[in-house]
DNA sequence: CGGGATCCGTCGCGATACTG
DNA sequence: CAGTATCGCGACGGATCCCG
């Protein structure tokens, strides 16, 4: 809206992609919506321990429904983050595991898990303080 | 709702032998729902560049409505990630900035931003491949 | 066992209008 | 400038049934 007042692109004032997102955050959003949706991070974190079958995965994400787990896995598979291996056996077996692309997310997901673990108490007390005041 | 047929509160007695998660994901979810919601990461990333007023923030997250920006900021404030400073002036001025807790998220948010930037192309081609096959 | 299809409630989220 | 209030739609997500 207001970016017409000068011919000079304002990229000179953006040293880090974080403070002023490239593409104004739109291309970020597309990807972020996958990584940041309700279950993706949990699934990626769990799969970082090794390949798992659907049921085992389901057991380890307590709140998720089969539908959402299926959808999450489909999205992650579409984005090339997890791979799906079907073994034509009886009973049928399907194993999911991280692709190299997914592996490259491990550090971030683990850092996030660590952060949440470390600061969960702080956040809870912050909420109490906010709700009290 | 359904836990009437047994005296055992199953939600607290599931010692998941989780290989990769520090907990079973419940407390993780509570916090993750805030950090991982649609706009929080973008807002935190932008605020990592320094304090900003509401309008400036709004301008830097083009897709967000004022309503969602307000709600996001309220949630982040409640969780102690963002602080809100009101200056009783005319015109009114409100500045948002990261708290120390929020600062501790900078590295993760930045890493996430970097990852998205680095792998956005991979993900797009993965999607094309998936949609084609 | 894995998961697609369907029904359906909830609410996230945007658009709009109004206040201080 | 910095919000709050209200409305409404569409996506999200759970429950259920059913098939390979």
mmCIF file of C-alpha atoms (C1' of nucleotides) in Angstrom:
data_model
loop_
_atom_site.group_PDB
_atom_site.id
_atom_site.type_symbol
_atom_site.label_atom_id
_atom_site.label_comp_id
_atom_site.label_asym_id
_atom_site.label_seq_id
_atom_site.Cartn_x
_atom_site.Cartn_y
_atom_site.Cartn_z
ATOM 1 C CA UNK A 1 0.000 0.000 0.000
ATOM 2 C CA UNK A 2 2.603 2.528 1.075
ATOM 3 C CA UNK A 3 5.551 1.132 -0.829
ATOM 4 C CA UNK A 4 5.315 3.528 -3.749
ATOM 5 C CA UNK A 5 6.830 6.616 -2.252
ATOM 6 C CA UNK A 6 10.365 5.759 -3.296
ATOM 7 C CA UNK A 7 12.118 3.914 -6.084
ATOM 8 C CA UNK A 8 14.673 2.574 -3.666
ATOM 9 C CA UNK A 9 13.905 -0.938 -2.537
ATOM 10 C CA UNK A 10 13.883 -1.054 1.225
ATOM 11 C CA UNK A 11 16.023 -4.129 1.282
ATOM 12 C CA UNK A 12 18.943 -2.003 2.340
ATOM 13 C CA UNK A 13 17.359 -1.769 5.765
ATOM 14 C CA UNK A 14 16.750 -5.482 6.137
ATOM 15 C CA UNK A 15 19.883 -7.156 7.394
ATOM 16 C CA UNK A 16 18.138 -10.332 8.491
ATOM 17 C CA UNK A 17 15.354 -12.222 6.757
ATOM 18 C CA UNK A 18 13.697 -12.598 10.127
ATOM 19 C CA UNK A 19 12.923 -8.979 10.802
ATOM 20 C CA UNK A 20 11.371 -8.305 7.464
ATOM 21 C CA UNK A 21 10.260 -11.503 5.859
ATOM 22 C CA UNK A 22 11.060 -11.994 2.207
ATOM 23 C CA UNK A 23 8.014 -11.858 0.021
ATOM 24 C CA UNK A 24 6.319 -10.168 2.935
ATOM 25 C CA UNK A 25 5.900 -13.533 4.545
ATOM 26 C CA UNK A 26 3.644 -15.050 1.949
ATOM 27 C CA UNK A 27 5.953 -17.770 0.700
ATOM 28 C CA UNK A 28 6.914 -18.286 4.319
ATOM 29 C CA UNK A 29 3.360 -18.862 5.242
ATOM 30 C CA UNK A 30 2.883 -21.646 2.717
ATOM 31 C CA UNK A 31 5.653 -23.651 4.251
ATOM 32 C CA UNK A 32 5.089 -22.515 7.783
ATOM 33 C CA UNK A 33 1.489 -23.612 7.614
ATOM 34 C CA UNK A 34 2.692 -27.167 7.115
ATOM 35 C CA UNK A 35 5.475 -27.238 9.662
ATOM 36 C CA UNK A 36 3.503 -25.214 12.114
ATOM 37 C CA UNK A 37 0.161 -26.938 11.923
ATOM 38 C CA UNK A 38 -1.293 -28.693 14.871
ATOM 39 C CA UNK A 39 0.394 -32.080 14.613
ATOM 40 C CA UNK A 40 3.317 -31.821 12.207
ATOM 41 C CA UNK A 41 5.915 -30.867 14.752
ATOM 42 C CA UNK A 42 4.944 -33.691 17.066
ATOM 43 C CA UNK A 43 4.968 -36.222 14.257
ATOM 44 C CA UNK A 44 8.330 -35.052 12.978
ATOM 45 C CA UNK A 45 9.780 -35.177 16.440
ATOM 46 C CA UNK A 46 8.550 -38.681 17.039
ATOM 47 C CA UNK A 47 9.700 -39.920 13.652
ATOM 48 C CA UNK A 48 13.124 -38.521 14.337
ATOM 49 C CA UNK A 49 13.552 -41.539 16.586
ATOM 50 C CA UNK A 50 13.246 -43.853 13.621
ATOM 51 C CA UNK A 51 10.661 -45.318 11.244
ATOM 52 C CA UNK A 52 7.288 -46.159 12.721
ATOM 53 C CA UNK A 53 4.102 -47.832 11.654
ATOM 54 C CA UNK A 54 0.853 -45.963 11.559
ATOM 55 C CA UNK A 55 -0.467 -47.496 14.740
ATOM 56 C CA UNK A 56 2.714 -46.927 16.703
ATOM 57 C CA UNK A 57 2.653 -43.329 15.572
ATOM 58 C CA UNK A 58 -0.938 -43.027 16.586
ATOM 59 C CA UNK A 59 -0.173 -44.356 20.044
ATOM 60 C CA UNK A 60 2.499 -41.757 20.612
ATOM 61 C CA UNK A 61 0.471 -38.709 19.706
ATOM 62 C CA UNK A 62 -2.195 -38.959 22.373
ATOM 63 C CA UNK A 63 -4.627 -36.335 21.192
ATOM 64 C CA UNK A 64 -4.682 -37.024 17.481
ATOM 65 C CA UNK A 65 -7.477 -38.743 15.569
ATOM 66 C CA UNK A 66 -6.712 -41.197 12.782
ATOM 67 C CA UNK A 67 -8.065 -38.751 10.318
ATOM 68 C CA UNK A 68 -5.798 -35.928 11.376
ATOM 69 C CA UNK A 69 -2.819 -38.228 11.615
ATOM 70 C CA UNK A 70 -3.522 -39.435 8.108
ATOM 71 C CA UNK A 71 -3.925 -35.922 6.802
ATOM 72 C CA UNK A 72 -0.808 -34.735 8.583
ATOM 73 C CA UNK A 73 1.216 -37.594 7.144
ATOM 74 C CA UNK A 74 -0.146 -36.949 3.666
ATOM 75 C CA UNK A 75 0.821 -33.294 3.870
ATOM 76 C CA UNK A 76 4.262 -34.083 5.170
ATOM 77 C CA UNK A 77 4.696 -36.698 2.478
ATOM 78 C CA UNK A 78 3.598 -34.233 -0.170
ATOM 79 C CA UNK A 79 6.128 -31.735 1.067
ATOM 80 C CA UNK A 80 8.856 -34.363 0.954
ATOM 81 C CA UNK A 81 9.421 -34.364 4.688
ATOM 82 C CA UNK A 82 8.354 -37.937 5.374
ATOM 83 C CA UNK A 83 8.313 -41.003 3.170
ATOM 84 C CA UNK A 84 5.725 -43.738 3.180
ATOM 85 C CA UNK A 85 6.660 -47.376 2.617
ATOM 86 C CA UNK A 86 3.921 -49.916 1.991
ATOM 87 C CA UNK A 87 4.682 -53.592 2.499
ATOM 88 C CA UNK A 88 2.202 -55.847 0.727
ATOM 89 C CA UNK A 89 1.850 -58.319 3.537
ATOM 90 C CA UNK A 90 -0.886 -59.813 5.633
ATOM 91 C CA UNK A 91 -1.577 -58.002 7.799
ATOM 92 C CA UNK A 92 -0.682 -54.873 5.845
ATOM 93 C CA UNK A 93 2.191 -52.804 7.132
ATOM 94 C CA UNK A 94 2.990 -49.193 6.397
ATOM 95 C CA UNK A 95 6.041 -47.485 7.754
ATOM 96 C CA UNK A 96 6.744 -43.801 7.865
ATOM 97 C CA UNK A 97 10.124 -42.220 8.215
ATOM 98 C CA UNK A 98 11.812 -38.895 7.740
ATOM 99 C CA UNK A 99 13.357 -38.090 4.406
ATOM 100 C CA UNK A 100 16.698 -36.273 4.284
ATOM 101 C CA UNK A 101 14.667 -33.089 4.082
ATOM 102 C CA UNK A 102 12.809 -34.133 7.186
ATOM 103 C CA UNK A 103 16.058 -35.011 8.906
ATOM 104 C CA UNK A 104 17.221 -31.465 8.335
ATOM 105 C CA UNK A 105 14.323 -30.365 10.511
ATOM 106 C CA UNK A 106 15.343 -32.498 13.457
ATOM 107 C CA UNK A 107 17.632 -29.950 15.033
ATOM 108 C CA UNK A 108 14.967 -27.266 14.912
ATOM 109 C CA UNK A 109 12.196 -29.502 16.188
ATOM 110 C CA UNK A 110 14.364 -30.730 19.006
ATOM 111 C CA UNK A 111 15.393 -27.213 19.878
ATOM 112 C CA UNK A 112 11.740 -26.291 19.983
ATOM 113 C CA UNK A 113 10.954 -29.272 22.177
ATOM 114 C CA UNK A 114 13.800 -28.332 24.455
ATOM 115 C CA UNK A 115 12.633 -24.749 24.659
ATOM 116 C CA UNK A 116 9.096 -25.769 25.505
ATOM 117 C CA UNK A 117 10.342 -28.151 28.155
ATOM 118 C CA UNK A 118 12.647 -25.578 29.655
ATOM 119 C CA UNK A 119 10.186 -22.708 29.703
ATOM 120 C CA UNK A 120 6.891 -24.405 30.260
ATOM 121 C CA UNK A 121 6.906 -23.409 33.904
ATOM 122 C CA UNK A 122 7.703 -19.805 33.075
ATOM 123 C CA UNK A 123 4.844 -19.659 30.634
ATOM 124 C CA UNK A 124 2.383 -21.127 33.075
ATOM 125 C CA UNK A 125 3.288 -18.651 35.763
ATOM 126 C CA UNK A 126 3.171 -15.853 33.210
ATOM 127 C CA UNK A 127 -0.360 -16.911 32.378
ATOM 128 C CA UNK A 128 -1.319 -16.948 36.029
ATOM 129 C CA UNK A 129 0.101 -13.485 36.477
ATOM 130 C CA UNK A 130 -1.739 -12.226 33.405
ATOM 131 C CA UNK A 131 -5.035 -13.748 34.438
ATOM 132 C CA UNK A 132 -4.672 -12.370 37.950
ATOM 133 C CA UNK A 133 -3.817 -8.814 36.919
ATOM 134 C CA UNK B 1 -16.856 -37.405 28.946
ATOM 135 C CA UNK B 2 -16.355 -41.079 28.314
ATOM 136 C CA UNK B 3 -14.244 -41.931 31.335
ATOM 137 C CA UNK B 4 -17.038 -43.228 33.484
ATOM 138 C CA UNK B 5 -16.564 -46.951 33.175
ATOM 139 C CA UNK B 6 -13.237 -47.146 34.940
ATOM 140 C CA UNK B 7 -11.701 -45.704 38.041
ATOM 141 C CA UNK B 8 -8.357 -45.377 36.358
ATOM 142 C CA UNK B 9 -7.617 -41.939 34.990
ATOM 143 C CA UNK B 10 -5.917 -43.121 31.854
ATOM 144 C CA UNK B 11 -4.603 -39.737 30.929
ATOM 145 C CA UNK B 12 -2.060 -39.709 33.730
ATOM 146 C CA UNK B 13 -0.995 -43.329 33.765
ATOM 147 C CA UNK B 14 0.467 -43.725 30.320
ATOM 148 C CA UNK B 15 4.241 -43.995 30.662
ATOM 149 C CA UNK B 16 4.953 -43.857 26.974
ATOM 150 C CA UNK B 17 8.368 -45.301 26.260
ATOM 151 C CA UNK B 18 8.939 -42.374 24.017
ATOM 152 C CA UNK B 19 12.268 -42.437 22.322
ATOM 153 C CA UNK B 20 12.426 -38.862 21.330
ATOM 154 C CA UNK B 21 10.039 -36.734 23.339
ATOM 155 C CA UNK B 22 10.704 -35.510 26.866
ATOM 156 C CA UNK B 23 7.010 -35.945 27.670
ATOM 157 C CA UNK B 24 3.922 -37.457 26.142
ATOM 158 C CA UNK B 25 3.072 -34.329 24.270
ATOM 159 C CA UNK B 26 0.340 -32.879 26.437
ATOM 160 C CA UNK B 27 2.184 -30.023 28.056
ATOM 161 C CA UNK B 28 4.031 -29.724 24.810
ATOM 162 C CA UNK B 29 0.818 -29.073 22.950
ATOM 163 C CA UNK B 30 -0.339 -26.335 25.280
ATOM 164 C CA UNK B 31 2.727 -24.281 24.583
ATOM 165 C CA UNK B 32 3.090 -25.323 20.990
ATOM 166 C CA UNK B 33 -0.407 -24.140 20.228
ATOM 167 C CA UNK B 34 0.711 -20.637 21.069
ATOM 168 C CA UNK B 35 4.103 -20.596 19.440
ATOM 169 C CA UNK B 36 2.928 -22.575 16.487
ATOM 170 C CA UNK B 37 -0.259 -20.751 15.689
ATOM 171 C CA UNK B 38 -0.733 -18.953 12.464
ATOM 172 C CA UNK B 39 0.931 -15.644 13.225
ATOM 173 C CA UNK B 40 3.024 -15.992 16.359
ATOM 174 C CA UNK B 41 6.213 -17.044 14.647
ATOM 175 C CA UNK B 42 6.031 -14.175 12.188
ATOM 176 C CA UNK B 43 5.330 -11.661 14.936
ATOM 177 C CA UNK B 44 8.137 -12.941 17.125
ATOM 178 C CA UNK B 45 10.515 -12.870 14.203
ATOM 179 C CA UNK B 46 9.641 -9.308 13.364
ATOM 180 C CA UNK B 47 9.797 -8.133 16.968
ATOM 181 C CA UNK B 48 13.236 -9.687 17.270
ATOM 182 C CA UNK B 49 14.420 -6.647 15.367
ATOM 183 C CA UNK B 50 13.321 -4.337 18.155
ATOM 184 C CA UNK B 51 10.204 -2.778 19.681
ATOM 185 C CA UNK B 52 7.458 -1.800 17.301
ATOM 186 C CA UNK B 53 4.148 -0.039 17.447
ATOM 187 C CA UNK B 54 0.935 -1.767 16.542
ATOM 188 C CA UNK B 55 0.665 -0.152 13.166
ATOM 189 C CA UNK B 56 4.240 -0.818 12.202
ATOM 190 C CA UNK B 57 3.753 -4.413 13.161
ATOM 191 C CA UNK B 58 0.565 -4.552 11.167
ATOM 192 C CA UNK B 59 2.315 -3.197 8.118
ATOM 193 C CA UNK B 60 5.025 -5.835 8.310
ATOM 194 C CA UNK B 61 2.664 -8.768 8.450
ATOM 195 C CA UNK B 62 0.616 -7.987 5.375
ATOM 196 C CA UNK B 63 -1.709 -10.957 5.518
ATOM 197 C CA UNK B 64 -2.840 -10.450 9.068
ATOM 198 C CA UNK B 65 -6.053 -8.735 10.056
ATOM 199 C CA UNK B 66 -5.998 -6.287 12.927
ATOM 200 C CA UNK B 67 -8.160 -8.645 14.861
ATOM 201 C CA UNK B 68 -5.751 -11.544 14.532
ATOM 202 C CA UNK B 69 -2.769 -9.328 15.236
ATOM 203 C CA UNK B 70 -4.452 -8.139 18.410
ATOM 204 C CA UNK B 71 -5.329 -11.658 19.479
ATOM 205 C CA UNK B 72 -1.860 -12.947 18.681
ATOM 206 C CA UNK B 73 -0.261 -10.160 20.680
ATOM 207 C CA UNK B 74 -2.621 -10.773 23.604
ATOM 208 C CA UNK B 75 -1.750 -14.446 23.653
ATOM 209 C CA UNK B 76 1.952 -13.788 23.418
ATOM 210 C CA UNK B 77 1.640 -11.205 26.146
ATOM 211 C CA UNK B 78 -0.257 -13.614 28.340
ATOM 212 C CA UNK B 79 2.431 -16.208 27.878
ATOM 213 C CA UNK B 80 5.105 -13.705 28.825
ATOM 214 C CA UNK B 81 6.739 -13.716 25.409
ATOM 215 C CA UNK B 82 5.846 -10.153 24.485
ATOM 216 C CA UNK B 83 5.462 -7.080 26.628
ATOM 217 C CA UNK B 84 3.094 -4.235 25.921
ATOM 218 C CA UNK B 85 3.944 -0.657 26.801
ATOM 219 C CA UNK B 86 1.220 1.981 26.646
ATOM 220 C CA UNK B 87 2.223 5.647 26.450
ATOM 221 C CA UNK B 88 -0.574 7.994 27.457
ATOM 222 C CA UNK B 89 0.000 10.483 24.707
ATOM 223 C CA UNK B 90 -1.905 12.066 21.892
ATOM 224 C CA UNK B 91 -1.943 10.291 19.555
ATOM 225 C CA UNK B 92 -1.851 7.121 21.619
ATOM 226 C CA UNK B 93 1.198 4.961 21.260
ATOM 227 C CA UNK B 94 1.592 1.329 22.155
ATOM 228 C CA UNK B 95 4.855 -0.474 21.725
ATOM 229 C CA UNK B 96 5.429 -4.174 21.729
ATOM 230 C CA UNK B 97 8.711 -5.872 22.357
ATOM 231 C CA UNK B 98 10.059 -9.255 23.231
ATOM 232 C CA UNK B 99 10.535 -10.109 26.870
ATOM 233 C CA UNK B 100 13.632 -12.047 27.927
ATOM 234 C CA UNK B 101 11.531 -15.152 27.502
ATOM 235 C CA UNK B 102 10.689 -14.032 24.001
ATOM 236 C CA UNK B 103 14.324 -13.271 23.309
ATOM 237 C CA UNK B 104 15.151 -16.847 24.134
ATOM 238 C CA UNK B 105 12.973 -17.838 21.206
ATOM 239 C CA UNK B 106 14.872 -15.734 18.702
ATOM 240 C CA UNK B 107 17.429 -18.366 17.815
ATOM 241 C CA UNK B 108 14.735 -20.953 17.161
ATOM 242 C CA UNK B 109 12.532 -18.638 15.149
ATOM 243 C CA UNK B 110 15.491 -17.486 13.165
ATOM 244 C CA UNK B 111 16.584 -21.065 12.532
ATOM 245 C CA UNK B 112 13.088 -21.851 11.374
ATOM 246 C CA UNK B 113 13.077 -18.866 9.059
ATOM 247 C CA UNK B 114 16.443 -19.930 7.693
ATOM 248 C CA UNK B 115 15.233 -23.466 7.145
ATOM 249 C CA UNK B 116 12.145 -22.314 5.285
ATOM 250 C CA UNK B 117 14.239 -20.018 3.141
ATOM 251 C CA UNK B 118 16.752 -22.727 2.381
ATOM 252 C CA UNK B 119 14.303 -25.485 1.615
ATOM 253 C CA UNK B 120 11.382 -23.677 0.112
ATOM 254 C CA UNK B 121 12.440 -24.718 -3.351
ATOM 255 C CA UNK B 122 12.828 -28.345 -2.338
ATOM 256 C CA UNK B 123 9.385 -28.372 -0.849
ATOM 257 C CA UNK B 124 7.794 -26.838 -3.889
ATOM 258 C CA UNK B 125 9.370 -29.369 -6.210
ATOM 259 C CA UNK B 126 8.409 -32.153 -3.816
ATOM 260 C CA UNK B 127 4.833 -30.952 -4.050
ATOM 261 C CA UNK B 128 4.991 -30.903 -7.819
ATOM 262 C CA UNK B 129 6.350 -34.428 -7.820
ATOM 263 C CA UNK B 130 3.658 -35.602 -5.456
ATOM 264 C CA UNK B 131 0.870 -33.948 -7.399
ATOM 265 C CA UNK B 132 2.186 -35.364 -10.652
ATOM 266 C CA UNK B 133 2.604 -38.935 -9.448
ATOM 267 C "C1'" DC C 1 -3.902 -53.227 10.189
ATOM 268 C "C1'" DG C 2 -4.135 -48.986 7.484
ATOM 269 C "C1'" DG C 3 -6.868 -45.417 5.957
ATOM 270 C "C1'" DG C 4 -10.521 -43.500 2.676
ATOM 271 C "C1'" DA C 5 -15.401 -41.404 2.761
ATOM 272 C "C1'" DT C 6 -18.917 -39.098 4.990
ATOM 273 C "C1'" DC C 7 -21.509 -36.447 8.361
ATOM 274 C "C1'" DC C 8 -21.478 -32.666 11.222
ATOM 275 C "C1'" DG C 9 -20.324 -29.540 15.081
ATOM 276 C "C1'" DT C 10 -17.037 -26.062 16.448
ATOM 277 C "C1'" DC C 11 -14.490 -21.950 15.912
ATOM 278 C "C1'" DG C 12 -10.615 -19.734 13.593
ATOM 279 C "C1'" DC C 13 -10.432 -16.025 11.024
ATOM 280 C "C1'" DG C 14 -11.640 -12.171 7.986
ATOM 281 C "C1'" DA C 15 -14.690 -8.091 7.043
ATOM 282 C "C1'" DT C 16 -16.949 -4.413 8.833
ATOM 283 C "C1'" DA C 17 -18.304 -0.898 11.990
ATOM 284 C "C1'" DC C 18 -17.689 1.632 16.163
ATOM 285 C "C1'" DT C 19 -14.968 3.778 20.486
ATOM 286 C "C1'" DG C 20 -11.433 6.419 23.139
ATOM 287 C "C1'" DC D 1 -3.507 5.400 16.443
ATOM 288 C "C1'" DA D 2 -4.996 1.408 18.859
ATOM 289 C "C1'" DG D 3 -7.932 -1.093 19.709
ATOM 290 C "C1'" DT D 4 -13.181 -3.564 20.820
ATOM 291 C "C1'" DA D 5 -17.721 -5.695 19.152
ATOM 292 C "C1'" DT D 6 -20.409 -8.279 16.048
ATOM 293 C "C1'" DC D 7 -21.544 -11.242 12.212
ATOM 294 C "C1'" DG D 8 -20.864 -14.969 9.200
ATOM 295 C "C1'" DC D 9 -18.546 -18.342 6.436
ATOM 296 C "C1'" DG D 10 -15.429 -21.879 5.576
ATOM 297 C "C1'" DA D 11 -11.933 -24.775 7.221
ATOM 298 C "C1'" DC D 12 -10.590 -27.744 10.951
ATOM 299 C "C1'" DG D 13 -11.139 -31.662 13.312
ATOM 300 C "C1'" DG D 14 -13.692 -35.573 15.781
ATOM 301 C "C1'" DA D 15 -16.794 -39.694 15.323
ATOM 302 C "C1'" DT D 16 -18.333 -43.266 12.670
ATOM 303 C "C1'" DC D 17 -18.726 -46.564 9.006
ATOM 304 C "C1'" DC D 18 -16.601 -49.258 5.659
ATOM 305 C "C1'" DC D 19 -13.225 -51.219 2.394
ATOM 306 C "C1'" DG D 20 -8.559 -53.446 0.701
#
